[in-house]
mmCIF file of C-alpha atoms and ligand atoms in Angstrom:
data_model
loop_
_atom_site.group_PDB
_atom_site.id
_atom_site.type_symbol
_atom_site.label_atom_id
_atom_site.label_comp_id
_atom_site.label_asym_id
_atom_site.label_seq_id
_atom_site.Cartn_x
_atom_site.Cartn_y
_atom_site.Cartn_z
ATOM 1 C CA UNK A 133 0.081 0.020 0.039
ATOM 2 C CA UNK A 134 1.271 3.345 -0.880
ATOM 3 C CA UNK A 135 1.873 5.940 2.033
ATOM 4 C CA UNK A 136 1.780 9.737 1.555
ATOM 5 C CA UNK A 137 -0.611 9.940 -1.170
ATOM 6 C CA UNK A 138 -1.313 13.698 -2.158
ATOM 7 C CA UNK A 139 -4.894 14.500 -3.236
ATOM 8 C CA UNK A 140 -4.893 17.844 -4.724
ATOM 9 C CA UNK A 141 -8.589 18.843 -3.539
ATOM 10 C CA UNK A 142 -7.451 18.348 -0.058
ATOM 11 C CA UNK A 143 -4.445 20.663 -0.708
ATOM 12 C CA UNK A 144 -6.665 23.558 -1.828
ATOM 13 C CA UNK A 145 -7.312 26.289 0.915
ATOM 14 C CA UNK A 146 -11.183 26.246 0.970
ATOM 15 C CA UNK A 147 -11.249 29.772 2.804
ATOM 16 C CA UNK A 148 -9.326 31.332 0.007
ATOM 17 C CA UNK A 149 -11.663 30.844 -2.929
ATOM 18 C CA UNK A 150 -14.453 33.001 -4.089
ATOM 19 C CA UNK A 151 -17.305 30.896 -5.437
ATOM 20 C CA UNK A 152 -19.037 30.563 -7.936
ATOM 21 C CA UNK A 153 -15.987 29.527 -9.999
ATOM 22 C CA UNK A 154 -14.475 26.856 -12.260
ATOM 23 C CA UNK A 155 -10.954 25.757 -11.574
ATOM 24 C CA UNK A 156 -8.648 23.694 -13.672
ATOM 25 C CA UNK A 157 -7.360 20.848 -11.209
ATOM 26 C CA UNK A 158 -5.031 19.003 -13.474
ATOM 27 C CA UNK A 159 -4.508 17.435 -16.955
ATOM 28 C CA UNK A 160 -3.304 13.878 -16.969
ATOM 29 C CA UNK A 161 -2.183 11.763 -19.613
ATOM 30 C CA UNK A 162 -2.911 7.902 -19.825
ATOM 31 C CA UNK A 163 -0.398 5.276 -21.062
ATOM 32 C CA UNK A 164 -1.308 5.601 -24.742
ATOM 33 C CA UNK A 165 -1.038 9.324 -24.704
ATOM 34 C CA UNK A 166 -4.801 10.266 -24.142
ATOM 35 C CA UNK A 167 -5.307 13.461 -22.225
ATOM 36 C CA UNK A 168 -8.088 13.902 -19.672
ATOM 37 C CA UNK A 169 -8.706 17.204 -17.633
ATOM 38 C CA UNK A 170 -10.186 17.429 -14.251
ATOM 39 C CA UNK A 171 -12.191 20.602 -13.161
ATOM 40 C CA UNK A 172 -13.652 21.984 -9.683
ATOM 41 C CA UNK A 173 -16.991 23.273 -10.371
ATOM 42 C CA UNK A 174 -17.625 25.322 -7.342
ATOM 43 C CA UNK A 175 -21.218 26.511 -7.334
ATOM 44 C CA UNK A 176 -21.367 27.860 -3.782
ATOM 45 C CA UNK A 177 -19.104 29.279 -0.989
ATOM 46 C CA UNK A 178 -17.455 26.479 0.973
ATOM 47 C CA UNK A 179 -18.320 26.424 4.531
ATOM 48 C CA UNK A 180 -20.900 29.167 4.027
ATOM 49 C CA UNK A 181 -23.424 27.388 1.665
ATOM 50 C CA UNK A 182 -24.379 23.869 0.687
ATOM 51 C CA UNK A 183 -27.173 23.151 -1.885
ATOM 52 C CA UNK A 184 -29.670 20.804 -0.422
ATOM 53 C CA UNK A 185 -29.476 17.139 -1.554
ATOM 54 C CA UNK A 186 -32.737 17.111 -3.494
ATOM 55 C CA UNK A 187 -31.742 20.120 -5.628
ATOM 56 C CA UNK A 188 -28.236 19.021 -5.847
ATOM 57 C CA UNK A 189 -29.538 15.837 -7.311
ATOM 58 C CA UNK A 190 -31.845 17.247 -9.784
ATOM 59 C CA UNK A 191 -29.022 19.759 -11.002
ATOM 60 C CA UNK A 192 -26.871 16.604 -11.289
ATOM 61 C CA UNK A 193 -29.333 14.676 -13.386
ATOM 62 C CA UNK A 194 -29.730 17.879 -15.813
ATOM 63 C CA UNK A 195 -26.048 18.456 -15.953
ATOM 64 C CA UNK A 196 -25.357 14.996 -17.195
ATOM 65 C CA UNK A 197 -27.680 16.037 -20.160
ATOM 66 C CA UNK A 198 -27.147 19.725 -20.667
ATOM 67 C CA UNK A 199 -23.369 19.502 -20.473
ATOM 68 C CA UNK A 200 -23.399 16.862 -23.299
ATOM 69 C CA UNK A 201 -25.851 18.975 -25.405
ATOM 70 C CA UNK A 202 -23.279 21.847 -25.212
ATOM 71 C CA UNK A 203 -19.754 20.188 -25.650
ATOM 72 C CA UNK A 204 -17.994 16.831 -26.689
ATOM 73 C CA UNK A 205 -15.806 14.856 -24.389
ATOM 74 C CA UNK A 206 -17.606 14.851 -21.033
ATOM 75 C CA UNK A 207 -16.831 11.830 -19.113
ATOM 76 C CA UNK A 208 -18.352 12.516 -15.718
ATOM 77 C CA UNK A 209 -19.729 15.413 -13.461
ATOM 78 C CA UNK A 210 -20.665 14.315 -10.049
ATOM 79 C CA UNK A 211 -21.488 16.164 -6.962
ATOM 80 C CA UNK A 212 -19.033 16.750 -4.193
ATOM 81 C CA UNK A 213 -19.984 15.284 -0.881
ATOM 82 C CA UNK A 214 -19.822 18.670 0.770
ATOM 83 C CA UNK A 215 -22.598 19.798 -1.624
ATOM 84 C CA UNK A 216 -20.763 22.839 -2.933
ATOM 85 C CA UNK A 217 -20.482 21.737 -6.320
ATOM 86 C CA UNK A 218 -19.175 19.287 -8.820
ATOM 87 C CA UNK A 219 -16.109 17.452 -9.957
ATOM 88 C CA UNK A 220 -15.858 17.120 -13.733
ATOM 89 C CA UNK A 221 -13.687 15.039 -15.851
ATOM 90 C CA UNK A 222 -13.353 15.486 -19.640
ATOM 91 C CA UNK A 223 -11.378 14.111 -22.624
ATOM 92 C CA UNK A 224 -8.851 16.456 -24.055
ATOM 93 C CA UNK A 225 -7.842 20.096 -22.807
ATOM 94 C CA UNK A 226 -10.800 22.654 -22.687
ATOM 95 C CA UNK A 227 -10.055 25.713 -20.576
ATOM 96 C CA UNK A 228 -11.688 26.692 -17.315
ATOM 97 C CA UNK A 229 -13.239 29.524 -19.539
ATOM 98 C CA UNK A 230 -14.755 27.108 -21.938
ATOM 99 C CA UNK A 231 -16.190 24.840 -19.053
ATOM 100 C CA UNK A 232 -17.477 27.866 -17.169
ATOM 101 C CA UNK A 233 -19.455 29.083 -20.276
ATOM 102 C CA UNK A 234 -20.905 25.573 -20.667
ATOM 103 C CA UNK A 235 -22.091 25.517 -16.918
ATOM 104 C CA UNK A 236 -23.335 29.110 -17.157
ATOM 105 C CA UNK A 237 -25.514 28.156 -20.096
ATOM 106 C CA UNK A 238 -26.737 25.088 -18.438
ATOM 107 C CA UNK A 239 -27.797 26.701 -15.190
ATOM 108 C CA UNK A 240 -29.622 29.299 -17.298
ATOM 109 C CA UNK A 241 -31.634 26.682 -19.058
ATOM 110 C CA UNK A 242 -32.449 25.211 -15.737
ATOM 111 C CA UNK A 243 -33.491 28.382 -14.098
ATOM 112 C CA UNK A 244 -35.472 29.615 -17.135
ATOM 113 C CA UNK A 245 -37.100 27.057 -18.871
ATOM 114 C CA UNK A 246 -36.555 23.426 -17.699
ATOM 115 C CA UNK A 247 -39.857 21.451 -16.860
ATOM 116 C CA UNK A 248 -40.104 18.257 -14.786
ATOM 117 C CA UNK A 249 -40.849 16.240 -17.794
ATOM 118 C CA UNK A 250 -37.299 17.370 -19.086
ATOM 119 C CA UNK A 251 -35.502 16.133 -15.976
ATOM 120 C CA UNK A 252 -33.824 12.666 -17.097
ATOM 121 C CA UNK A 253 -33.876 9.702 -14.945
ATOM 122 C CA UNK A 254 -36.613 10.572 -12.326
ATOM 123 C CA UNK A 255 -38.031 6.990 -12.250
ATOM 124 C CA UNK A 256 -37.536 4.139 -9.987
ATOM 125 C CA UNK A 257 -35.916 2.212 -12.693
ATOM 126 C CA UNK A 258 -33.479 4.966 -13.688
ATOM 127 C CA UNK A 259 -32.353 6.664 -10.272
ATOM 128 C CA UNK A 260 -30.881 5.098 -7.041
ATOM 129 C CA UNK A 261 -33.009 7.564 -5.086
ATOM 130 C CA UNK A 262 -35.951 8.724 -7.498
ATOM 131 C CA UNK A 263 -37.991 10.193 -4.372
ATOM 132 C CA UNK A 264 -35.186 12.714 -3.501
ATOM 133 C CA UNK A 265 -35.418 15.315 -6.338
ATOM 134 C CA UNK A 266 -36.518 18.938 -6.422
ATOM 135 C CA UNK A 267 -36.533 21.096 -9.659
ATOM 136 C CA UNK A 268 -37.905 24.001 -7.680
ATOM 137 C CA UNK A 269 -34.817 23.881 -5.463
ATOM 138 C CA UNK A 270 -32.426 23.310 -8.503
ATOM 139 C CA UNK A 271 -34.103 26.381 -10.133
ATOM 140 C CA UNK A 272 -33.850 28.673 -7.057
ATOM 141 C CA UNK A 273 -30.292 27.655 -6.380
ATOM 142 C CA UNK A 274 -29.233 28.076 -10.244
ATOM 143 C CA UNK A 275 -30.775 31.528 -10.027
ATOM 144 C CA UNK A 276 -28.481 32.330 -6.904
ATOM 145 C CA UNK A 277 -25.481 31.090 -8.530
ATOM 146 C CA UNK A 278 -26.061 33.044 -11.699
ATOM 147 C CA UNK A 279 -26.881 36.293 -9.867
ATOM 148 C CA UNK A 280 -23.360 35.962 -8.215
ATOM 149 C CA UNK A 281 -21.865 35.090 -11.731
ATOM 150 C CA UNK A 282 -19.217 32.198 -12.468
ATOM 151 C CA UNK A 283 -15.595 33.151 -12.467
ATOM 152 C CA UNK A 284 -12.903 31.164 -14.575
ATOM 153 C CA UNK A 285 -10.671 31.742 -11.680
ATOM 154 C CA UNK A 286 -10.752 30.447 -8.088
ATOM 155 C CA UNK A 287 -9.521 33.515 -6.395
ATOM 156 C CA UNK A 288 -10.279 36.586 -8.504
ATOM 157 C CA UNK A 289 -13.866 37.257 -9.821
ATOM 158 C CA UNK A 290 -13.292 36.961 -13.597
ATOM 159 C CA UNK A 291 -16.827 36.503 -14.703
ATOM 160 C CA UNK A 292 -17.783 34.735 -17.996
HETATM 161 ZN ZN1 ZN B 120 -30.378 9.982 -9.355
#
């Protein structure tokens, strides 16, 4: 077993960041040369806010669809256990600015026009906790995040 493993996310000073932001965590190259890029999609301020589970769950389901409609190469976008945002992994080397624009546009669609019928995977067959969804919460949190604006830098407010 390896000792002294460094997990980048735990090295970040969570008191120094200014959410909402998109942060490039790392680019990694696989054994045959393919590149994947990891992003920290921080939607609310750590240790001050947390998106309630039902709203975060619905945002998760919607982002799975809305991000793929807006860009190629998305591998995964999953919520942090602290409920302040998402970890996103993509093929290739998009910039934090590219990703921030996709997240902004996706949240705009959630806030402005998404109906319950458009939320994917809300049945007992297609979700692991189908009773724990809230489109109302997803929309209200999307509005709050968009009011603050999404920065492509974790420490400075450079809004996209
Ligand atoms: Zn689910």
